[in-house]
Amino acid sequence: GEVGPDAGKDGRYGPQSYDEWNQAKTPGNYGWPYFEADNKAFPHRNFETDEVGDYFDPEHPINESPNNTGSRELPPARPAIVWYPYGESEEFPMLGTGSRSAMGGPFYYPPKQKSEVAFPDYYEGKWFIFEWARSWIKVMTFDEDANLTKIEPFLNDFQFSKPIDIKFGQDGAMYVADYGANYFANNEDARLLKIEYRKENIPPTAIIATIATNENMGAAPFTIQLSAENSFDFDKNDEISYQWFIKGENEAFSTDLNTSYTFNSIGNYTIVLEVHDKNGDKGIAQQLVRIGNNRPKVSIEVDGNRSFYFRKSDKLNYKVSVTDAEDGSTENKTIASSDVNVQFNYMNEGTDMANISPEMFEGASIQYIKGKNLIDGSDCKSCHDVSKKSIGPAYMAIANKYKDQYDAVPLLAEKIIKGGKGVWGEGLMAAHPQHTIAQTEEMVKYILSLMEDKKGLDIEGVIAFNQHKNREGFYVLSANYADKVNNEIGPLVGRNALFFRSPRLEAEDYEKSEHVMRMSPPLSDIKGFLVLNEAGGWFAFNNIDLQGISKMEVRLRVIQGGNLKLISRPGAEELGNLELKENKEWHTLEIPVSRGFLNQMVIQLVSGEVEIDYVELMMN
């Protein structure tokens, strides 16, 4: 698949743009940049004078570029096998219309091994093509001479979300990577799909859930509460049954939908759930359980709002407490306060709060988490370790070597991109041209931070919200404690964190939604907004503390009059209501608020149509 240029219509510089699928039966000249599609020609053009001359001849193309070091007379151009513009294609109308991004997928050949999920023989030797921008997959059929004879849809009723890669596994099933709806975003609909073909019966899907807040680890004796309620079968009216096992044992300990099991000895165990249907097929799920230690519980108490910062002059009293079944607690002094790691950091703009978790707070300061994430997502681990020498030096050794060098960040950032050798012996560090200087500088800052003093805060004190310059950043108060258990299970870490963000919540940064559209207008002072035009549509923010909040200001424009309501979850009682009078200019309206902590704050459209830019919570 080849993505073409961007001209939307034919003009003096040549034809409108086309995307193509090409087929190279033998080596040849496939047109670009003199021809596209079915050899639609571009004209000669003098780029200094902007004069346009004759069109190139596809039978006798001539390369007269002053930079040409090869043949002047080129072989005849070969047309694409499929081509299509932004609008409807006369030759291939089944490809649709709109943005274009032609992608060449795999040919299907049946697996050598026996498989119950392989595609049917009908697809043997056929080519699966796909369209990233138009979100579809289609199938090309060829005759014995490899000439295209047919293009047909594949799973036409299934909603793909910008497929970006397709592979067939050794089992003959298809794997599709869906990019998600939005460009360069943390797409909630990004996913990896496995598509199986079942000729007759579909096996059930087994899913293990632990009931309530029951963890999958603890000290012996430990009782775990289990449920198979989320298991299902795609075959309608198929009866399913359940068997629970401890891996390594032949006898099921239960056949109930909900059950429990008590572990009396230290060790690692695997719970196995088998879900059987009436045809004898089964689905299997497994759950690891670790017995021999309880995870420490870390709590953070503050004397004010737990979700937001407001003024730069604001300060907040905090207290961290730790309790552990084996070690004791900070309250009775059996856990030393110096063993509890407490950190308070400001994360500036460009950091996505959704990508931060308490597990990240051990080690380097969270200020450098962007660099750590970049390293984790690159190939660095194949040659480097944090503390041990591998093919290359340990990160700690690098940090120690360059800790006092003023230009270490730009120097090492450039070296990561270009590669190098000789500093740590004869080993060669590969180049990483896929990264930008900004990215490699973040990587270097993380590595150098490993030599910084990790001393944190006391477990009790005062924090000040005095580092932010705008509404983009957020503060994190985090605490973690590693217990002292020394057995085959090993120590466990208890963690907790509070996130304090700006009280202005951009609507498009919601955490959950239903029946809303996210818009990002170009050339606008609005970063983005949400469109709610379907009654019952809603969007939500998680873990919202409304303590001290008296009202919520909503910036919006009303396309059609109606109502909005504030609720704690879809279907819950109303916490506030906002009447919408048609006004297509951006303006602000207020909803009175009087509530405590909400696991979820939901804004739902009752009627009408509205576009929402942001909501801002206001103090008493």
JSON list of N, CA and C in Angstrom, two decimals, residues 21 41 67 77 80 111 132 157 175 181 194 261 313 322 418-419 424 470 488 508 514 525 554 569 585 619:
[
{"chain": "A", "resi": 21, "resn": "TRP", "atom": "N", "xyz": [-2.57, 0.50, -4.24]},
{"chain": "A", "resi": 21, "resn": "TRP", "atom": "CA", "xyz": [-1.98, -0.80, -3.91]},
{"chain": "A", "resi": 21, "resn": "TRP", "atom": "C", "xyz": [-1.25, -1.27, -5.17]},
{"chain": "A", "resi": 41, "resn": "ALA", "atom": "N", "xyz": [-0.28, 11.10, -15.45]},
{"chain": "A", "resi": 41, "resn": "ALA", "atom": "CA", "xyz": [1.04, 11.75, -15.54]},
{"chain": "A", "resi": 41, "resn": "ALA", "atom": "C", "xyz": [1.05, 13.13, -14.90]},
{"chain": "A", "resi": 67, "resn": "ASN", "atom": "N", "xyz": [20.31, 16.05, -10.35]},
{"chain": "A", "resi": 67, "resn": "ASN", "atom": "CA", "xyz": [20.85, 15.19, -9.29]},
{"chain": "A", "resi": 67, "resn": "ASN", "atom": "C", "xyz": [20.85, 13.71, -9.68]},
{"chain": "A", "resi": 77, "resn": "ALA", "atom": "N", "xyz": [6.46, 2.91, -17.33]},
{"chain": "A", "resi": 77, "resn": "ALA", "atom": "CA", "xyz": [5.84, 2.90, -16.00]},
{"chain": "A", "resi": 77, "resn": "ALA", "atom": "C", "xyz": [4.75, 1.85, -15.94]},
{"chain": "A", "resi": 80, "resn": "ALA", "atom": "N", "xyz": [-0.68, 1.05, -10.98]},
{"chain": "A", "resi": 80, "resn": "ALA", "atom": "CA", "xyz": [-1.08, 0.36, -9.75]},
{"chain": "A", "resi": 80, "resn": "ALA", "atom": "C", "xyz": [-2.17, -0.64, -10.07]},
{"chain": "A", "resi": 111, "resn": "PRO", "atom": "N", "xyz": [-2.38, -22.78, 8.29]},
{"chain": "A", "resi": 111, "resn": "PRO", "atom": "CA", "xyz": [-1.25, -23.22, 9.11]},
{"chain": "A", "resi": 111, "resn": "PRO", "atom": "C", "xyz": [-0.91, -24.69, 8.86]},
{"chain": "A", "resi": 132, "resn": "TRP", "atom": "N", "xyz": [-6.27, 2.61, 7.02]},
{"chain": "A", "resi": 132, "resn": "TRP", "atom": "CA", "xyz": [-6.12, 3.18, 8.36]},
{"chain": "A", "resi": 132, "resn": "TRP", "atom": "C", "xyz": [-7.10, 4.32, 8.60]},
{"chain": "A", "resi": 157, "resn": "ASP", "atom": "N", "xyz": [-19.63, -5.52, 9.17]},
{"chain": "A", "resi": 157, "resn": "ASP", "atom": "CA", "xyz": [-20.47, -4.99, 10.24]},
{"chain": "A", "resi": 157, "resn": "ASP", "atom": "C", "xyz": [-19.70, -4.73, 11.53]},
{"chain": "A", "resi": 175, "resn": "TYR", "atom": "N", "xyz": [-4.58, -11.32, 13.84]},
{"chain": "A", "resi": 175, "resn": "TYR", "atom": "CA", "xyz": [-4.34, -10.35, 14.91]},
{"chain": "A", "resi": 175, "resn": "TYR", "atom": "C", "xyz": [-4.31, -8.95, 14.29]},
{"chain": "A", "resi": 181, "resn": "ALA", "atom": "N", "xyz": [-9.29, 6.14, 17.59]},
{"chain": "A", "resi": 181, "resn": "ALA", "atom": "CA", "xyz": [-9.93, 7.16, 16.77]},
{"chain": "A", "resi": 181, "resn": "ALA", "atom": "C", "xyz": [-9.13, 8.44, 16.60]},
{"chain": "A", "resi": 194, "resn": "LYS", "atom": "N", "xyz": [-7.95, -10.29, 18.41]},
{"chain": "A", "resi": 194, "resn": "LYS", "atom": "CA", "xyz": [-7.70, -11.62, 17.86]},
{"chain": "A", "resi": 194, "resn": "LYS", "atom": "C", "xyz": [-8.99, -12.09, 17.21]},
{"chain": "A", "resi": 261, "resn": "TYR", "atom": "N", "xyz": [-11.62, -20.40, 48.60]},
{"chain": "A", "resi": 261, "resn": "TYR", "atom": "CA", "xyz": [-10.61, -21.42, 48.89]},
{"chain": "A", "resi": 261, "resn": "TYR", "atom": "C", "xyz": [-9.67, -20.87, 49.96]},
{"chain": "A", "resi": 313, "resn": "SER", "atom": "N", "xyz": [-0.85, 30.56, 47.16]},
{"chain": "A", "resi": 313, "resn": "SER", "atom": "CA", "xyz": [-0.61, 30.76, 48.59]},
{"chain": "A", "resi": 313, "resn": "SER", "atom": "C", "xyz": [-1.12, 29.59, 49.43]},
{"chain": "A", "resi": 322, "resn": "VAL", "atom": "N", "xyz": [1.24, 4.01, 58.15]},
{"chain": "A", "resi": 322, "resn": "VAL", "atom": "CA", "xyz": [1.47, 2.69, 57.58]},
{"chain": "A", "resi": 322, "resn": "VAL", "atom": "C", "xyz": [1.13, 1.64, 58.62]},
{"chain": "A", "resi": 418, "resn": "LYS", "atom": "N", "xyz": [22.84, 9.60, 17.70]},
{"chain": "A", "resi": 418, "resn": "LYS", "atom": "CA", "xyz": [23.87, 9.30, 16.69]},
{"chain": "A", "resi": 418, "resn": "LYS", "atom": "C", "xyz": [24.61, 8.00, 16.94]},
{"chain": "A", "resi": 419, "resn": "GLY", "atom": "N", "xyz": [24.59, 7.51, 18.22]},
{"chain": "A", "resi": 419, "resn": "GLY", "atom": "CA", "xyz": [25.39, 6.34, 18.55]},
{"chain": "A", "resi": 419, "resn": "GLY", "atom": "C", "xyz": [26.83, 6.73, 18.84]},
{"chain": "A", "resi": 424, "resn": "TRP", "atom": "N", "xyz": [33.22, 3.59, 27.02]},
{"chain": "A", "resi": 424, "resn": "TRP", "atom": "CA", "xyz": [33.12, 2.49, 27.98]},
{"chain": "A", "resi": 424, "resn": "TRP", "atom": "C", "xyz": [33.76, 1.23, 27.42]},
{"chain": "A", "resi": 470, "resn": "ASN", "atom": "N", "xyz": [0.69, 27.68, 35.33]},
{"chain": "A", "resi": 470, "resn": "ASN", "atom": "CA", "xyz": [-0.55, 27.69, 34.54]},
{"chain": "A", "resi": 470, "resn": "ASN", "atom": "C", "xyz": [-1.43, 26.56, 35.03]},
{"chain": "A", "resi": 488, "resn": "GLU", "atom": "N", "xyz": [10.09, -17.04, 50.88]},
{"chain": "A", "resi": 488, "resn": "GLU", "atom": "CA", "xyz": [10.07, -17.24, 49.43]},
{"chain": "A", "resi": 488, "resn": "GLU", "atom": "C", "xyz": [9.15, -16.27, 48.71]},
{"chain": "A", "resi": 508, "resn": "GLU", "atom": "N", "xyz": [-12.55, 17.58, 27.25]},
{"chain": "A", "resi": 508, "resn": "GLU", "atom": "CA", "xyz": [-12.05, 16.51, 26.39]},
{"chain": "A", "resi": 508, "resn": "GLU", "atom": "C", "xyz": [-11.05, 15.60, 27.10]},
{"chain": "A", "resi": 514, "resn": "GLU", "atom": "N", "xyz": [-19.91, 8.26, 27.32]},
{"chain": "A", "resi": 514, "resn": "GLU", "atom": "CA", "xyz": [-20.81, 7.50, 26.47]},
{"chain": "A", "resi": 514, "resn": "GLU", "atom": "C", "xyz": [-21.60, 8.48, 25.61]},
{"chain": "A", "resi": 525, "resn": "ASP", "atom": "N", "xyz": [-8.43, 29.19, 19.70]},
{"chain": "A", "resi": 525, "resn": "ASP", "atom": "CA", "xyz": [-7.86, 29.33, 21.03]},
{"chain": "A", "resi": 525, "resn": "ASP", "atom": "C", "xyz": [-8.40, 28.27, 21.98]},
{"chain": "A", "resi": 554, "resn": "VAL", "atom": "N", "xyz": [-19.38, 26.14, 34.07]},
{"chain": "A", "resi": 554, "resn": "VAL", "atom": "CA", "xyz": [-19.29, 25.38, 32.82]},
{"chain": "A", "resi": 554, "resn": "VAL", "atom": "C", "xyz": [-19.19, 26.35, 31.66]},
{"chain": "A", "resi": 569, "resn": "ARG", "atom": "N", "xyz": [-22.99, 9.00, 39.28]},
{"chain": "A", "resi": 569, "resn": "ARG", "atom": "CA", "xyz": [-22.78, 7.88, 38.37]},
{"chain": "A", "resi": 569, "resn": "ARG", "atom": "C", "xyz": [-24.00, 7.81, 37.46]},
{"chain": "A", "resi": 585, "resn": "GLU", "atom": "N", "xyz": [-22.90, 31.40, 21.12]},
{"chain": "A", "resi": 585, "resn": "GLU", "atom": "CA", "xyz": [-21.62, 32.01, 21.50]},
{"chain": "A", "resi": 585, "resn": "GLU", "atom": "C", "xyz": [-21.09, 31.28, 22.74]},
{"chain": "A", "resi": 619, "resn": "MET", "atom": "N", "xyz": [-14.17, 27.47, 44.87]},
{"chain": "A", "resi": 619, "resn": "MET", "atom": "CA", "xyz": [-14.15, 27.38, 46.34]},
{"chain": "A", "resi": 619, "resn": "MET", "atom": "C", "xyz": [-15.25, 28.26, 46.93]}
]
